[in-house]
Short mmCIF file of C-alpha atoms in Angstrom, two decimals:
data_model
loop_
_atom_site.label_atom_id
_atom_site.label_comp_id
_atom_site.label_asym_id
_atom_site.label_seq_id
_atom_site.Cartn_x
_atom_site.Cartn_y
_atom_site.Cartn_z
CA MET V 1391 25.73 5.16 -74.13
CA MET V 1392 22.73 5.60 -70.94
CA ARG V 1393 20.60 2.74 -72.63
CA ARG V 1394 23.86 0.35 -72.80
CA ILE V 1395 24.79 1.54 -69.11
CA LEU V 1396 21.04 0.58 -68.00
CA LEU V 1397 21.22 -2.40 -69.36
CA ILE V 1398 24.59 -3.57 -67.61
CA LEU V 1399 22.57 -2.72 -64.48
CA LEU V 1400 19.79 -4.81 -65.39
CA MET V 1401 22.43 -7.66 -65.82
CA LEU V 1402 24.21 -7.14 -62.27
CA THR V 1403 20.69 -7.20 -60.47
CA ALA V 1404 18.80 -9.82 -62.12
CA ILE V 1405 19.60 -12.28 -59.63
CA ALA V 1406 19.19 -10.18 -56.82
CA MET V 1407 15.84 -8.78 -58.22
CA GLY V 1408 14.49 -12.56 -59.22
CA MET V 1409 13.93 -11.73 -63.17
CA ASN V 1410 14.00 -14.60 -65.19
CA ALA V 1411 16.80 -14.26 -67.75
CA GLN V 1412 14.68 -14.47 -70.68
CA GLN V 1413 12.51 -11.51 -69.99
CA TYR V 1414 15.52 -9.35 -71.57
CA HIS V 1415 15.67 -11.13 -74.93
CA ALA V 1416 15.82 -10.31 -78.86
CA ARG V 1417 13.57 -11.61 -81.21
CA HIS V 1418 13.10 -11.20 -84.86
CA ASP V 1419 9.76 -10.86 -86.75
CA SER V 1420 8.89 -8.93 -90.17
CA VAL V 1421 6.74 -5.75 -88.94
CA TRP V 1422 4.80 -3.54 -91.07
CA VAL V 1423 5.51 0.27 -90.41
CA TYR V 1424 3.57 3.43 -90.91
CA ASN V 1425 5.18 6.49 -91.01
CA SER V 1426 1.81 9.12 -90.61
CA TRP V 1427 -1.19 8.41 -88.51
CA GLU V 1428 -3.57 8.24 -92.25
CA SER V 1429 -1.42 5.41 -93.04
CA ILE V 1430 -2.33 3.51 -90.04
CA LEU V 1431 -6.12 4.68 -89.62
CA GLU V 1432 -6.31 3.27 -93.39
CA GLN V 1433 -4.19 0.31 -92.33
CA TRP V 1434 -2.29 0.99 -95.30
CA PRO V 1435 1.41 0.52 -94.45
CA ASP V 1436 4.40 2.58 -95.75
CA THR V 1437 6.46 -0.58 -95.63
CA LEU V 1438 7.65 -4.01 -94.49
CA VAL V 1439 10.47 -4.38 -92.87
CA ILE V 1440 12.29 -8.82 -92.85
CA ASN V 1441 13.37 -9.34 -89.83
CA PRO V 1442 14.67 -6.42 -88.18
CA GLU V 1443 16.19 -7.34 -84.55
CA ILE V 1444 13.34 -6.37 -81.64
CA THR V 1445 14.46 -5.86 -78.34
CA VAL V 1446 12.07 -6.70 -76.00
CA TRP V 1447 13.00 -4.26 -72.74
CA THR V 1448 9.49 -4.66 -70.90
CA PRO V 1449 5.93 -5.77 -72.20
CA TYR V 1450 5.64 -1.73 -72.77
CA ASP V 1451 9.32 -1.13 -74.46
CA PHE V 1452 9.89 -2.56 -77.77
CA GLU V 1453 13.12 -1.51 -79.69
CA PHE V 1454 13.92 -1.73 -83.24
CA GLU V 1455 17.06 -1.75 -84.61
CA ALA V 1456 18.22 -3.34 -88.49
CA ILE V 1457 21.48 -3.85 -89.87
CA ASP V 1458 20.42 -0.84 -92.38
CA ASN V 1459 21.10 2.67 -90.13
CA ALA V 1460 19.15 4.76 -92.42
CA VAL V 1461 15.92 1.96 -91.49
CA THR V 1462 17.12 2.15 -87.86
CA HIS V 1463 16.38 5.94 -88.08
CA MET V 1464 13.62 5.31 -89.20
CA PHE V 1465 12.54 3.25 -86.55
CA LYS V 1466 13.38 5.76 -83.71
CA LYS V 1467 12.48 9.17 -85.63
CA ARG V 1468 10.24 8.74 -89.06
CA THR V 1469 7.93 5.87 -88.00
CA VAL V 1470 4.85 6.87 -85.90
CA ALA V 1471 3.93 2.96 -85.19
CA VAL V 1472 4.64 -0.77 -86.44
CA ALA V 1473 2.17 -3.69 -86.69
CA ILE V 1474 3.21 -6.85 -85.48
CA GLY V 1475 1.02 -9.91 -87.50
CA ASP V 1476 -2.48 -8.72 -87.52
CA THR V 1477 -3.39 -7.51 -83.43
CA THR V 1478 0.38 -6.37 -82.52
CA TRP V 1479 0.64 -2.34 -82.37
CA LEU V 1480 2.70 -0.46 -80.88
CA VAL V 1481 3.71 3.17 -81.21
CA ASN V 1482 6.61 5.43 -81.26
CA THR V 1483 7.14 6.77 -77.98
CA GLN V 1484 9.64 9.19 -79.33
CA TRP V 1485 7.81 10.65 -82.61
CA LEU V 1486 5.16 11.47 -80.05
CA ARG V 1487 7.72 13.90 -77.69
CA ASP V 1488 9.48 15.15 -81.19
CA ASN V 1489 6.16 15.95 -82.30
CA LYS V 1490 5.38 18.07 -79.43
CA PHE V 1491 3.04 15.63 -77.75
CA LYS V 1492 2.82 16.43 -73.61
CA GLY V 1493 2.01 14.70 -70.61
CA ASP V 1494 3.07 11.08 -69.17
CA CYS V 1495 4.54 9.91 -72.75
CA LYS V 1496 7.56 11.87 -71.13
CA LYS V 1497 8.17 8.49 -68.93
CA MET V 1498 7.97 6.28 -71.93
CA ASP V 1499 10.50 4.34 -73.75
CA ASP V 1500 10.98 3.14 -77.09
CA TYR V 1501 7.22 1.74 -78.77
CA ALA V 1502 4.91 0.63 -76.61
CA PRO V 1503 1.18 -0.94 -77.08
CA LEU V 1504 -1.17 1.06 -79.02
CA PHE V 1505 -4.63 0.53 -79.13
CA PHE V 1506 -7.02 2.37 -81.77
CA ASN V 1507 -10.08 2.61 -83.91
CA ALA V 1508 -10.93 5.51 -86.35
CA LYS V 1509 -12.33 7.85 -83.25
CA VAL V 1510 -9.63 7.18 -80.42
CA ALA V 1511 -6.36 5.82 -79.62
CA PHE V 1512 -4.48 5.08 -76.34
CA ILE V 1513 -1.32 3.43 -75.13
CA GLU V 1514 -1.56 0.41 -72.28
CA CYS V 1515 2.11 0.93 -70.34
CA VAL V 1516 3.86 0.57 -67.23
CA PRO V 1517 5.65 3.80 -67.09
CA THR V 1518 9.52 3.26 -65.95
CA HIS V 1519 11.20 6.19 -67.80
CA THR V 1520 11.92 8.61 -65.15
CA SER V 1521 12.42 5.86 -62.00
CA LEU V 1522 14.51 2.98 -63.69
CA GLY V 1523 17.48 4.21 -63.65
CA MET V 1524 17.41 5.24 -60.55
CA ALA V 1525 15.86 2.15 -58.97
CA LEU V 1526 18.36 -0.04 -60.25
CA LEU V 1527 21.81 1.94 -58.98
CA GLY V 1528 19.37 1.46 -55.52
CA SER V 1529 19.14 -1.80 -55.62
CA LEU V 1530 23.37 -1.82 -55.94
CA VAL V 1531 23.60 0.00 -52.84
CA GLY V 1532 20.66 -2.46 -51.12
CA ASP V 1533 17.94 0.17 -51.19
CA SER V 1534 15.43 -2.02 -52.15
CA GLU V 1535 12.60 1.01 -51.78
CA ALA V 1536 14.18 2.60 -54.52
CA PHE V 1537 12.20 0.22 -57.00
CA THR V 1538 9.27 2.24 -58.25
CA ALA V 1539 7.53 0.30 -60.67
CA ASP V 1540 8.12 -3.56 -62.02
CA PRO V 1541 6.91 -3.55 -65.42
CA TRP V 1542 7.03 -7.69 -65.57
CA ASN V 1543 4.47 -7.15 -62.80
CA ASP V 1544 2.46 -4.18 -61.97
CA PRO V 1545 -0.70 -4.00 -63.56
CA ALA V 1546 -1.00 -1.42 -66.10
CA ASP V 1547 -2.60 1.93 -66.82
CA TYR V 1548 -4.33 3.18 -70.00
CA PHE V 1549 -2.97 6.22 -71.38
CA TRP V 1550 -5.38 8.48 -73.55
CA ILE V 1551 -4.12 10.25 -76.14
CA ASP V 1552 -5.30 13.96 -77.08
CA PHE V 1553 -4.87 15.28 -80.24
CA GLU V 1554 -6.34 18.25 -80.52
CA ALA V 1555 -4.22 19.18 -76.89
CA LYS V 1556 -1.59 17.02 -77.80
CA ARG V 1557 -1.23 15.32 -74.77
CA VAL V 1558 -0.87 11.83 -73.92
CA ASP V 1559 -2.43 11.18 -70.13
CA LYS V 1560 -2.93 8.36 -67.73
CA VAL V 1561 -6.27 6.86 -67.86
CA ASP V 1562 -7.53 8.06 -64.01
CA HIS V 1563 -10.42 8.32 -62.09
CA LYS V 1564 -10.46 12.11 -62.85
CA LYS V 1565 -9.53 11.73 -66.32
CA LEU V 1566 -12.41 9.38 -67.57
CA SER V 1567 -14.47 11.25 -65.52
CA GLU V 1568 -13.79 14.08 -67.76
CA LEU V 1569 -13.65 12.38 -71.15
CA LEU V 1570 -17.44 10.50 -70.13
CA ASP V 1571 -18.53 14.14 -69.63
CA ILE V 1572 -20.08 14.08 -72.78
CA TYR V 1573 -22.40 10.73 -72.13
CA PRO V 1574 -23.85 12.00 -68.96
CA ASP V 1575 -25.34 9.28 -68.28
CA LEU V 1576 -22.11 6.52 -68.32
CA ARG V 1577 -20.29 9.36 -65.56
CA ARG V 1578 -23.44 8.75 -63.43
CA ARG V 1579 -23.03 5.04 -63.17
CA PHE V 1580 -19.11 5.07 -62.91
CA GLU V 1581 -19.15 7.60 -60.27
CA GLN V 1582 -21.55 5.63 -58.63
CA MET V 1583 -19.68 3.01 -57.81
CA HIS V 1584 -17.93 2.68 -54.36
CA ASP V 1585 -14.73 1.13 -55.76
CA TYR V 1586 -14.73 3.56 -58.81
CA LYS V 1587 -11.31 4.83 -58.22
CA GLU V 1588 -10.01 1.28 -58.58
CA ARG V 1589 -7.39 0.79 -61.96
CA TYR V 1590 -9.71 -2.01 -63.09
CA MET V 1591 -12.95 0.01 -62.71
CA VAL V 1592 -11.58 3.00 -64.18
CA LYS V 1593 -10.09 0.73 -66.96
CA SER V 1594 -13.87 -1.32 -67.09
CA PHE V 1595 -15.31 2.04 -67.72
CA PHE V 1596 -12.94 3.04 -69.85
CA ILE V 1597 -13.54 0.09 -72.57
CA ASP V 1598 -16.69 1.33 -71.94
CA TYR V 1599 -16.40 5.00 -73.52
CA VAL V 1600 -14.12 3.65 -76.47
CA GLN V 1601 -17.34 1.59 -77.31
CA ARG V 1602 -19.88 4.29 -76.80
CA VAL V 1603 -17.59 6.94 -79.12
CA ALA V 1604 -16.89 3.93 -81.64
CA ARG V 1605 -21.28 3.77 -82.26
CA ASP V 1606 -21.91 7.66 -81.67
CA PRO V 1607 -21.81 9.37 -85.34
CA SER V 1608 -21.58 12.80 -83.73
CA TYR V 1609 -18.26 12.27 -82.22
CA PRO V 1610 -15.13 13.37 -84.75
CA TYR V 1611 -12.79 10.91 -86.16
CA ILE V 1612 -9.39 11.12 -85.65
CA ILE V 1613 -8.51 12.24 -88.95
CA ASP V 1614 -10.75 15.04 -88.58
CA ARG V 1615 -8.96 16.74 -85.24
CA LEU V 1616 -5.94 15.64 -86.96
CA TYR V 1617 -6.56 17.57 -89.44
CA PRO V 1618 -9.72 20.25 -89.15
CA PRO V 1619 -11.70 21.78 -92.39
CA LEU V 1620 -10.78 25.05 -92.99
CA PRO V 1621 -13.68 27.55 -91.99
CA LEU V 1622 -16.10 28.52 -95.25
CA GLN V 1623 -14.73 31.72 -96.44
#
């Protein structure tokens, strides 16, 4: 019901907001469905859904539905991630919340862009879950300052998926410094940059970190953090 109310408000305010009418639309593509992190990491899908309805609410909020209610329920509750084609991966933020992940995933809706390798996984997003409703209501009463996030134009941030702490956290300069503790040389380079707090610099060094991790034989794999080995008796 809340989704429908927000959609109505969005339609009412589209002209005032200057949005392109094609920004909110439905499309159809076959999607590969992954119902566990094991299947994601092995890239061995659990099933293929032919032509579900894909609603693109924002570039960081995709919703999947099907004629079969059981398939729609799978998309909403059981599925961890989906792949469209060979390159577009989307993680189910509802699955993260249902499985006790804390942090910034509470601000996300539906499916958001996912990036991963065997050792790290992160989301790219402009979270609007906590502010979109109030922003739309504010627009109806002429409060232009109510718009605190514009997912169509605002630059996105990266959000680190921490499988051990079961958290999803925005990668800002503080979080990145924390992650870089294991690579002192990279941390020094990052923190010596005069603009190290800026989003573009954080994102650049974060990608450097991801590449370093991928080459580091001592860095644990995601699967090992999900299922740590039992201690020897």
